[in-house]
Amino acid sequence: MAGAPKSTILGTGQSCSVMGAALVNSTMIRDLDMNDTYFSTNPTHASDALGAVIAVAEAEGSTADELIHAVLVAFEIQMRAAEFSEVSYFRKLGWDHTFFISVAAAAACGLLLKLSEEQMAHALGIAGCYPVLGGLRAGQISMMKSISAGQTAARGLEAAYLAREGVTGALAIFEGERGVSANAIGNCDWNLFAGPFGDWRLPRACLKRYPAAYIIHSAIDCALQIAQQPGYDPAKVSQVEVAAFGWLVEDMVDGMGGTSRYLIDRRETADHSLPFCVAAALCDGRYGVAQLKAARWADADLQAMLERVTCVNDPAMDPRFPTERPSRVEVRFTDGRRCSAEFAYPKGDPRDPLSDADLIAKLDSLAPAAMNSAARRRLAETALEFRNRTVADLVAAAVIQPAE
């Protein structure tokens, strides 16, 4: 598990222990905050577990179909864990959604390890022992926001390997008197995890276009629609009002009770700041990794735009969330003109999904400095045709190639 290098750190081609690969790869998947999301009673990013799942599939020589099956299981568990609590453990009780990455990873990795039913129960009982506190993403956000995904994915992988070797887990950890439900997250509908499933959750996942919390994306779309209109000049913006549902303001403006998200100290805070994301889109006419790498929050023109941005809760939007993630941006100009835009949900939502062409465009926008066009094309083809490829093909296609 933490010994012989049987897995690969994605992008590098470097061999590593399966545990190390899980930690690094799941952290990288989460780092830009540009993977996937799902928001029910609680949020989740189900693809956070994939670094661990791919590491095990490579180490164990799994087939493409076996890996796809394991990915489906990881998504199903983590997305149902976003639904099953009576009260939002993320918004109201102070627990982080990365807790259930360990459970999802344990189940998916256990499937690849071909655990028996008894061994799988123990793997889940081990993985359930490690809840994660929500303070890791309050106020000014540290690198732990991303690393927590890697840590919990690796912990789930560890649980599966331990169970295979005969280690027993706490079988009452979820529903027992001193378990997760009774002492951490409250009443839950555990039957949501009881198969057979007829309504798979994976098709409900949202894919991100921007490196930002997904509940901000509608506001980014609004700001970009305004900024890209003919004759738009950011220097003539006098006032900006962003109207949103209550949780968006509480989280991405007020910092979930921590430091205000107007006060930005690093990238991890910036991509979870509603006012910054809107201000950057209005200043630059685009929003992406470039704005974060350049630390745009420190520039005078961005600071000036931030001072013009006011974020307010529109109570009429509250009941629309989480089914929708609505935002409205109104810009007032120095000459008295006003311009507004409103979106109920952003591109990437299952109601307006990213196409294969959109996904390839996303890859092209992120990887030109690391992969030449031929390498990007090979990676896209391998991923999109993965059922007919091997895990080794996928890992090899993901290795960085010199840019043109």
GROMACS .gro file of C-alpha atoms in nm:
model
  404
    1MET     CA    1   0.000   0.000   0.000
    2ALA     CA    2   0.277   0.244   0.088
    3GLY     CA    3   0.565   0.037  -0.045
    4ALA     CA    4   0.647  -0.072  -0.399
    5PRO     CA    5   0.582   0.191  -0.670
    6LYS     CA    6   0.289   0.033  -0.856
    7SER     CA    7   0.094   0.348  -0.943
    8THR     CA    8   0.167   0.672  -1.128
    9ILE     CA    9   0.148   1.037  -1.030
   10LEU     CA   10  -0.065   1.171  -1.313
   11GLY     CA   11   0.105   1.413  -1.547
   12THR     CA   12   0.457   1.320  -1.443
   13GLY     CA   13   0.485   0.953  -1.534
   14GLN     CA   14   0.662   0.910  -1.199
   15SER     CA   15   0.599   0.577  -1.025
   16CYS     CA   16   0.481   0.590  -0.668
   17SER     CA   17   0.317   0.380  -0.399
   18VAL     CA   18  -0.056   0.340  -0.445
   19MET     CA   19  -0.115   0.546  -0.127
   20GLY     CA   20   0.112   0.828  -0.243
   21ALA     CA   21  -0.048   0.836  -0.588
   22ALA     CA   22  -0.395   0.856  -0.432
   23LEU     CA   23  -0.294   1.149  -0.211
   24VAL     CA   24  -0.124   1.347  -0.488
   25ASN     CA   25  -0.368   1.271  -0.770
   26SER     CA   26  -0.686   1.345  -0.574
   27THR     CA   27  -0.528   1.666  -0.447
   28MET     CA   28  -0.446   1.770  -0.806
   29ILE     CA   29  -0.799   1.686  -0.922
   30ARG     CA   30  -0.935   1.921  -0.654
   31ASP     CA   31  -0.669   2.192  -0.660
   32LEU     CA   32  -0.803   2.428  -0.929
   33ASP     CA   33  -1.162   2.387  -0.809
   34MET     CA   34  -1.254   2.313  -1.169
   35ASN     CA   35  -1.375   1.954  -1.159
   36ASP     CA   36  -1.739   1.870  -1.082
   37THR     CA   37  -2.003   1.943  -0.820
   38TYR     CA   38  -2.341   1.838  -0.692
   39PHE     CA   39  -2.552   2.029  -0.442
   40SER     CA   40  -2.849   1.884  -0.259
   41THR     CA   41  -2.890   1.925   0.117
   42ASN     CA   42  -2.510   1.934   0.115
   43PRO     CA   43  -2.249   1.991  -0.157
   44THR     CA   44  -1.999   1.742  -0.290
   45HIS     CA   45  -1.733   1.699  -0.556
   46ALA     CA   46  -1.764   1.332  -0.638
   47SER     CA   47  -1.462   1.319  -0.868
   48ASP     CA   48  -1.237   1.397  -0.569
   49ALA     CA   49  -1.212   1.022  -0.508
   50LEU     CA   50  -1.087   0.943  -0.858
   51GLY     CA   51  -0.718   0.984  -0.777
   52ALA     CA   52  -0.744   0.693  -0.536
   53VAL     CA   53  -0.961   0.484  -0.767
   54ILE     CA   54  -0.726   0.522  -1.065
   55ALA     CA   55  -0.423   0.445  -0.846
   56VAL     CA   56  -0.575   0.116  -0.729
   57ALA     CA   57  -0.693   0.023  -1.079
   58GLU     CA   58  -0.339   0.071  -1.211
   59ALA     CA   59  -0.176  -0.117  -0.923
   60GLU     CA   60  -0.419  -0.410  -0.943
   61GLY     CA   61  -0.427  -0.439  -1.322
   62SER     CA   62  -0.799  -0.362  -1.344
   63THR     CA   63  -0.977  -0.347  -1.678
   64ALA     CA   64  -1.137  -0.034  -1.819
   65ASP     CA   65  -1.483  -0.171  -1.740
   66GLU     CA   66  -1.382  -0.245  -1.382
   67LEU     CA   67  -1.250   0.109  -1.339
   68ILE     CA   68  -1.567   0.258  -1.489
   69HIS     CA   69  -1.776   0.046  -1.251
   70ALA     CA   70  -1.571   0.167  -0.954
   71VAL     CA   71  -1.605   0.531  -1.064
   72LEU     CA   72  -1.982   0.486  -1.082
   73VAL     CA   73  -1.986   0.348  -0.727
   74ALA     CA   74  -1.772   0.637  -0.597
   75PHE     CA   75  -2.002   0.895  -0.755
   76GLU     CA   76  -2.316   0.718  -0.635
   77ILE     CA   77  -2.208   0.701  -0.271
   78GLN     CA   78  -2.073   1.051  -0.251
   79MET     CA   79  -2.367   1.213  -0.430
   80ARG     CA   80  -2.621   1.025  -0.219
   81ALA     CA   81  -2.427   1.135   0.090
   82ALA     CA   82  -2.505   1.492  -0.019
   83GLU     CA   83  -2.877   1.413  -0.002
   84PHE     CA   84  -2.934   1.186   0.293
   85SER     CA   85  -2.909   1.411   0.599
   86GLU     CA   86  -3.221   1.572   0.742
   87VAL     CA   87  -3.023   1.887   0.827
   88SER     CA   88  -2.732   2.013   0.621
   89TYR     CA   89  -2.424   1.893   0.805
   90PHE     CA   90  -2.217   2.125   0.583
   91ARG     CA   91  -2.418   2.446   0.621
   92LYS     CA   92  -2.561   2.406   0.972
   93LEU     CA   93  -2.351   2.160   1.173
   94GLY     CA   94  -1.996   2.249   1.075
   95TRP     CA   95  -1.882   1.924   0.908
   96ASP     CA   96  -1.706   1.920   0.573
   97HIS     CA   97  -1.834   1.719   0.278
   98THR     CA   98  -1.488   1.570   0.219
   99PHE     CA   99  -1.567   1.331   0.505
  100PHE     CA  100  -1.762   1.112   0.264
  101ILE     CA  101  -1.480   1.098   0.009
  102SER     CA  102  -1.317   0.842   0.238
  103VAL     CA  103  -1.633   0.631   0.239
  104ALA     CA  104  -1.681   0.656  -0.139
  105ALA     CA  105  -1.314   0.578  -0.204
  106ALA     CA  106  -1.324   0.279   0.032
  107ALA     CA  107  -1.621   0.131  -0.153
  108ALA     CA  108  -1.479   0.198  -0.501
  109CYS     CA  109  -1.129   0.075  -0.414
  110GLY     CA  110  -1.279  -0.224  -0.233
  111LEU     CA  111  -1.464  -0.314  -0.550
  112LEU     CA  112  -1.138  -0.308  -0.748
  113LEU     CA  113  -0.968  -0.516  -0.476
  114LYS     CA  114  -1.254  -0.767  -0.507
  115LEU     CA  115  -1.333  -0.755  -0.137
  116SER     CA  116  -1.590  -0.996  -0.004
  117GLU     CA  117  -1.915  -0.859   0.140
  118GLU     CA  118  -1.775  -0.896   0.493
  119GLN     CA  119  -1.446  -0.728   0.399
  120MET     CA  120  -1.632  -0.442   0.230
  121ALA     CA  121  -1.837  -0.383   0.545
  122HIS     CA  122  -1.516  -0.358   0.746
  123ALA     CA  123  -1.359  -0.124   0.488
  124LEU     CA  124  -1.657   0.110   0.522
  125GLY     CA  125  -1.644   0.078   0.899
  126ILE     CA  126  -1.281   0.188   0.895
  127ALA     CA  127  -1.339   0.475   0.651
  128GLY     CA  128  -1.630   0.609   0.854
  129CYS     CA  129  -1.409   0.680   1.155
  130TYR     CA  130  -1.261   1.002   1.018
  131PRO     CA  131  -1.504   1.297   0.996
  132VAL     CA  132  -1.363   1.627   0.865
  133LEU     CA  133  -1.434   1.968   1.018
  134GLY     CA  134  -1.582   2.243   0.797
  135GLY     CA  135  -1.345   2.503   0.937
  136LEU     CA  136  -1.092   2.406   0.671
  137ARG     CA  137  -1.286   2.621   0.417
  138ALA     CA  138  -1.415   2.909   0.632
  139GLY     CA  139  -1.290   3.266   0.595
  140GLN     CA  140  -0.956   3.295   0.418
  141ILE     CA  141  -0.904   2.950   0.274
  142SER     CA  142  -0.579   2.756   0.296
  143MET     CA  143  -0.434   2.482   0.077
  144MET     CA  144  -0.609   2.231   0.303
  145LYS     CA  145  -0.924   2.280   0.095
  146SER     CA  146  -0.759   2.080  -0.182
  147ILE     CA  147  -0.533   1.860   0.027
  148SER     CA  148  -0.827   1.740   0.238
  149ALA     CA  149  -0.966   1.574  -0.076
  150GLY     CA  150  -0.638   1.391  -0.131
  151GLN     CA  151  -0.609   1.293   0.233
  152THR     CA  152  -0.962   1.155   0.263
  153ALA     CA  153  -0.937   0.971  -0.071
  154ALA     CA  154  -0.610   0.811   0.044
  155ARG     CA  155  -0.770   0.723   0.376
  156GLY     CA  156  -1.053   0.545   0.196
  157LEU     CA  157  -0.802   0.354  -0.015
  158GLU     CA  158  -0.614   0.265   0.305
  159ALA     CA  159  -0.936   0.134   0.460
  160ALA     CA  160  -0.996  -0.097   0.163
  161TYR     CA  161  -0.643  -0.241   0.175
  162LEU     CA  162  -0.658  -0.285   0.552
  163ALA     CA  163  -0.986  -0.474   0.523
  164ARG     CA  164  -0.836  -0.700   0.257
  165GLU     CA  165  -0.560  -0.790   0.502
  166GLY     CA  166  -0.811  -0.882   0.772
  167VAL     CA  167  -0.837  -0.560   0.973
  168THR     CA  168  -1.186  -0.519   1.117
  169GLY     CA  169  -1.377  -0.193   1.118
  170ALA     CA  170  -1.637  -0.030   1.343
  171LEU     CA  171  -1.952  -0.178   1.191
  172ALA     CA  172  -2.183   0.050   1.392
  173ILE     CA  173  -1.991   0.366   1.304
  174PHE     CA  174  -2.270   0.514   1.093
  175GLU     CA  175  -2.597   0.423   1.269
  176GLY     CA  176  -2.481   0.326   1.619
  177GLU     CA  177  -2.544   0.517   1.944
  178ARG     CA  178  -2.194   0.664   1.930
  179GLY     CA  179  -2.175   0.681   1.553
  180VAL     CA  180  -2.181   0.942   1.279
  181SER     CA  181  -2.555   0.997   1.272
  182ALA     CA  182  -2.608   1.024   1.647
  183ASN     CA  183  -2.305   1.236   1.726
  184ALA     CA  184  -2.217   1.436   1.416
  185ILE     CA  185  -2.461   1.485   1.131
  186GLY     CA  186  -2.802   1.405   1.279
  187ASN     CA  187  -3.089   1.202   1.136
  188CYS     CA  188  -3.018   1.048   0.797
  189ASP     CA  189  -3.200   0.833   0.545
  190TRP     CA  190  -2.953   0.546   0.528
  191ASN     CA  191  -3.189   0.360   0.295
  192LEU     CA  192  -3.065   0.590   0.017
  193PHE     CA  193  -2.759   0.364   0.005
  194ALA     CA  194  -2.960   0.042  -0.022
  195GLY     CA  195  -2.958  -0.106  -0.371
  196PRO     CA  196  -3.062  -0.191  -0.625
  197PHE     CA  197  -3.052   0.161  -0.763
  198GLY     CA  198  -3.295   0.266  -1.031
  199ASP     CA  199  -3.211   0.635  -1.041
  200TRP     CA  200  -2.837   0.684  -1.082
  201ARG     CA  201  -2.698   1.011  -0.950
  202LEU     CA  202  -2.395   1.051  -1.176
  203PRO     CA  203  -2.599   1.213  -1.461
  204ARG     CA  204  -2.695   1.487  -1.214
  205ALA     CA  205  -2.333   1.597  -1.166
  206CYS     CA  206  -2.241   1.947  -1.283
  207LEU     CA  207  -1.912   2.008  -1.465
  208LYS     CA  208  -1.727   2.333  -1.414
  209ARG     CA  209  -1.607   2.577  -1.679
  210TYR     CA  210  -1.441   2.817  -1.437
  211PRO     CA  211  -1.194   2.768  -1.148
  212ALA     CA  212  -1.438   2.878  -0.880
  213ALA     CA  213  -1.701   2.744  -0.645
  214TYR     CA  214  -1.985   2.629  -0.870
  215ILE     CA  215  -2.249   2.836  -0.691
  216ILE     CA  216  -2.059   3.144  -0.817
  217HIS     CA  217  -2.068   3.038  -1.183
  218SER     CA  218  -2.407   3.192  -1.265
  219ALA     CA  219  -2.279   3.529  -1.142
  220ILE     CA  220  -1.962   3.488  -1.351
  221ASP     CA  221  -2.178   3.415  -1.656
  222CYS     CA  222  -2.380   3.732  -1.583
  223ALA     CA  223  -2.068   3.947  -1.549
  224LEU     CA  224  -1.912   3.808  -1.867
  225GLN     CA  225  -2.232   3.862  -2.066
  226ILE     CA  226  -2.223   4.230  -1.964
  227ALA     CA  227  -1.847   4.272  -2.012
  228GLN     CA  228  -1.856   4.125  -2.361
  229GLN     CA  229  -2.118   4.363  -2.495
  230PRO     CA  230  -2.004   4.611  -2.764
  231GLY     CA  231  -1.875   4.936  -2.621
  232TYR     CA  232  -1.834   4.806  -2.268
  233ASP     CA  233  -1.559   4.988  -2.076
  234PRO     CA  234  -1.467   4.874  -1.722
  235ALA     CA  235  -1.334   5.222  -1.646
  236LYS     CA  236  -1.689   5.358  -1.679
  237VAL     CA  237  -1.843   5.119  -1.425
  238SER     CA  238  -1.966   5.316  -1.125
  239GLN     CA  239  -2.157   5.053  -0.928
  240VAL     CA  240  -2.220   4.679  -0.939
  241GLU     CA  241  -2.494   4.494  -0.753
  242VAL     CA  242  -2.489   4.114  -0.735
  243ALA     CA  243  -2.818   3.962  -0.618
  244ALA     CA  244  -2.805   3.601  -0.501
  245PHE     CA  245  -2.965   3.338  -0.281
  246GLY     CA  246  -2.882   3.348   0.088
  247TRP     CA  247  -2.631   3.064   0.108
  248LEU     CA  248  -2.421   3.212  -0.171
  249VAL     CA  249  -2.391   3.537   0.025
  250GLU     CA  250  -2.332   3.360   0.357
  251ASP     CA  251  -2.059   3.138   0.214
  252MET     CA  252  -1.891   3.326  -0.072
  253VAL     CA  253  -1.923   3.681   0.068
  254ASP     CA  254  -1.936   3.647   0.446
  255GLY     CA  255  -1.697   3.352   0.456
  256MET     CA  256  -1.922   3.116   0.654
  257GLY     CA  257  -1.869   3.318   0.969
  258GLY     CA  258  -1.499   3.370   0.907
  259THR     CA  259  -1.313   3.656   0.740
  260SER     CA  260  -1.503   3.843   0.466
  261ARG     CA  261  -1.434   3.722   0.114
  262TYR     CA  262  -1.367   4.080   0.012
  263LEU     CA  263  -1.035   4.032   0.192
  264ILE     CA  264  -0.836   3.804  -0.035
  265ASP     CA  265  -0.495   3.673   0.059
  266ARG     CA  266  -0.445   3.380  -0.179
  267ARG     CA  267  -0.586   3.187  -0.473
  268GLU     CA  268  -0.789   2.949  -0.259
  269THR     CA  269  -0.979   3.243  -0.112
  270ALA     CA  270  -1.017   3.422  -0.445
  271ASP     CA  271  -1.191   3.133  -0.621
  272HIS     CA  272  -1.440   3.118  -0.332
  273SER     CA  273  -1.510   3.493  -0.337
  274LEU     CA  274  -1.826   3.606  -0.516
  275PRO     CA  275  -1.717   3.973  -0.530
  276PHE     CA  276  -1.371   3.887  -0.664
  277CYS     CA  277  -1.496   3.655  -0.938
  278VAL     CA  278  -1.748   3.914  -1.058
  279ALA     CA  279  -1.496   4.198  -1.038
  280ALA     CA  280  -1.233   3.998  -1.230
  281ALA     CA  281  -1.482   3.909  -1.504
  282LEU     CA  282  -1.589   4.274  -1.535
  283CYS     CA  283  -1.230   4.403  -1.539
  284ASP     CA  284  -1.084   4.151  -1.783
  285GLY     CA  285  -1.381   4.033  -1.989
  286ARG     CA  286  -1.288   3.677  -1.896
  287TYR     CA  287  -1.241   3.466  -1.587
  288GLY     CA  288  -1.007   3.170  -1.560
  289VAL     CA  289  -0.684   3.031  -1.425
  290ALA     CA  290  -0.492   3.331  -1.561
  291GLN     CA  291  -0.666   3.571  -1.323
  292LEU     CA  292  -0.574   3.349  -1.029
  293LYS     CA  293  -0.214   3.282  -1.132
  294ALA     CA  294  -0.158   3.654  -1.179
  295ALA     CA  295  -0.294   3.729  -0.830
  296ARG     CA  296  -0.528   3.986  -0.985
  297TRP     CA  297  -0.683   4.058  -0.644
  298ALA     CA  298  -0.370   4.258  -0.557
  299ASP     CA  299  -0.389   4.490  -0.863
  300ALA     CA  300  -0.515   4.845  -0.828
  301ASP     CA  301  -0.777   4.824  -1.103
  302LEU     CA  302  -0.923   4.505  -0.957
  303GLN     CA  303  -0.927   4.654  -0.608
  304ALA     CA  304  -1.110   4.957  -0.744
  305MET     CA  305  -1.370   4.733  -0.909
  306LEU     CA  306  -1.408   4.531  -0.589
  307GLU     CA  307  -1.498   4.849  -0.404
  308ARG     CA  308  -1.784   4.904  -0.648
  309VAL     CA  309  -1.930   4.555  -0.603
  310THR     CA  310  -2.211   4.507  -0.353
  311CYS     CA  311  -2.354   4.160  -0.293
  312VAL     CA  312  -2.709   4.127  -0.159
  313ASN     CA  313  -2.948   3.848  -0.080
  314ASP     CA  314  -3.260   3.842  -0.295
  315PRO     CA  315  -3.510   3.645  -0.079
  316ALA     CA  316  -3.706   3.549  -0.393
  317MET     CA  317  -3.405   3.341  -0.500
  318ASP     CA  318  -3.379   3.143  -0.176
  319PRO     CA  319  -3.644   2.877  -0.248
  320ARG     CA  320  -3.494   2.820  -0.594
  321PHE     CA  321  -3.173   2.685  -0.440
  322PRO     CA  322  -3.039   2.411  -0.466
  323THR     CA  323  -3.254   2.310  -0.765
  324GLU     CA  324  -3.121   2.625  -0.930
  325ARG     CA  325  -2.820   2.845  -0.848
  326PRO     CA  326  -2.955   3.184  -0.954
  327SER     CA  327  -2.768   3.513  -0.968
  328ARG     CA  328  -2.834   3.856  -1.115
  329VAL     CA  329  -2.572   4.122  -1.185
  330GLU     CA  330  -2.664   4.483  -1.251
  331VAL     CA  331  -2.393   4.729  -1.362
  332ARG     CA  332  -2.440   5.105  -1.348
  333PHE     CA  333  -2.219   5.328  -1.558
  334THR     CA  334  -2.092   5.680  -1.505
  335ASP     CA  335  -2.312   5.808  -1.788
  336GLY     CA  336  -2.626   5.682  -1.613
  337ARG     CA  337  -2.679   5.368  -1.819
  338ARG     CA  338  -2.766   5.037  -1.657
  339CYS     CA  339  -2.710   4.686  -1.781
  340SER     CA  340  -2.813   4.362  -1.613
  341ALA     CA  341  -2.801   3.989  -1.672
  342GLU     CA  342  -2.951   3.695  -1.483
  343PHE     CA  343  -2.894   3.319  -1.499
  344ALA     CA  344  -3.086   3.046  -1.316
  345TYR     CA  345  -2.799   2.801  -1.347
  346PRO     CA  346  -2.469   2.799  -1.534
  347LYS     CA  347  -2.340   2.603  -1.830
  348GLY     CA  348  -2.232   2.259  -1.715
  349ASP     CA  349  -2.556   2.194  -1.530
  350PRO     CA  350  -2.726   1.871  -1.652
  351ARG     CA  351  -2.995   2.094  -1.805
  352ASP     CA  352  -2.726   2.265  -2.014
  353PRO     CA  353  -2.441   2.013  -2.013
  354LEU     CA  354  -2.091   2.045  -2.148
  355SER     CA  355  -2.055   1.861  -2.478
  356ASP     CA  356  -1.751   1.654  -2.573
  357ALA     CA  357  -1.636   1.956  -2.774
  358ASP     CA  358  -1.674   2.176  -2.465
  359LEU     CA  359  -1.466   1.933  -2.260
  360ILE     CA  360  -1.192   1.928  -2.523
  361ALA     CA  361  -1.196   2.310  -2.529
  362LYS     CA  362  -1.160   2.307  -2.151
  363LEU     CA  363  -0.858   2.077  -2.179
  364ASP     CA  364  -0.708   2.300  -2.447
  365SER     CA  365  -0.752   2.608  -2.227
  366LEU     CA  366  -0.584   2.446  -1.927
  367ALA     CA  367  -0.299   2.246  -2.076
  368PRO     CA  368  -0.126   2.437  -2.360
  369ALA     CA  369   0.184   2.513  -2.151
  370ALA     CA  370   0.218   2.151  -2.043
  371MET     CA  371   0.098   1.949  -2.342
  372ASN     CA  372   0.133   2.008  -2.713
  373SER     CA  373  -0.175   1.983  -2.933
  374ALA     CA  374  -0.101   1.624  -3.041
  375ALA     CA  375  -0.067   1.515  -2.678
  376ARG     CA  376  -0.391   1.691  -2.581
  377ARG     CA  377  -0.572   1.527  -2.871
  378ARG     CA  378  -0.439   1.185  -2.767
  379LEU     CA  379  -0.549   1.239  -2.406
  380ALA     CA  380  -0.898   1.352  -2.511
  381GLU     CA  381  -0.941   1.056  -2.745
  382THR     CA  382  -0.822   0.812  -2.479
  383ALA     CA  383  -1.060   0.951  -2.219
  384LEU     CA  384  -1.362   0.968  -2.448
  385GLU     CA  385  -1.299   0.617  -2.584
  386PHE     CA  386  -1.178   0.473  -2.254
  387ARG     CA  387  -1.406   0.169  -2.256
  388ASN     CA  388  -1.202   0.040  -2.549
  389ARG     CA  389  -0.865   0.129  -2.393
  390THR     CA  390  -0.671   0.024  -2.084
  391VAL     CA  391  -0.587   0.191  -1.756
  392ALA     CA  392  -0.223   0.198  -1.869
  393ASP     CA  393  -0.332   0.383  -2.186
  394LEU     CA  394  -0.509   0.647  -1.979
  395VAL     CA  395  -0.217   0.702  -1.742
  396ALA     CA  396   0.032   0.720  -2.030
  397ALA     CA  397  -0.184   0.968  -2.221
  398ALA     CA  398  -0.192   1.199  -1.920
  399VAL     CA  399   0.187   1.250  -1.908
  400ILE     CA  400   0.306   1.605  -1.968
  401GLN     CA  401   0.450   1.659  -2.317
  402PRO     CA  402   0.658   1.960  -2.426
  403ALA     CA  403   0.456   2.251  -2.559
  404GLU     CA  404   0.492   2.349  -2.922
   0.00000   0.00000   0.00000
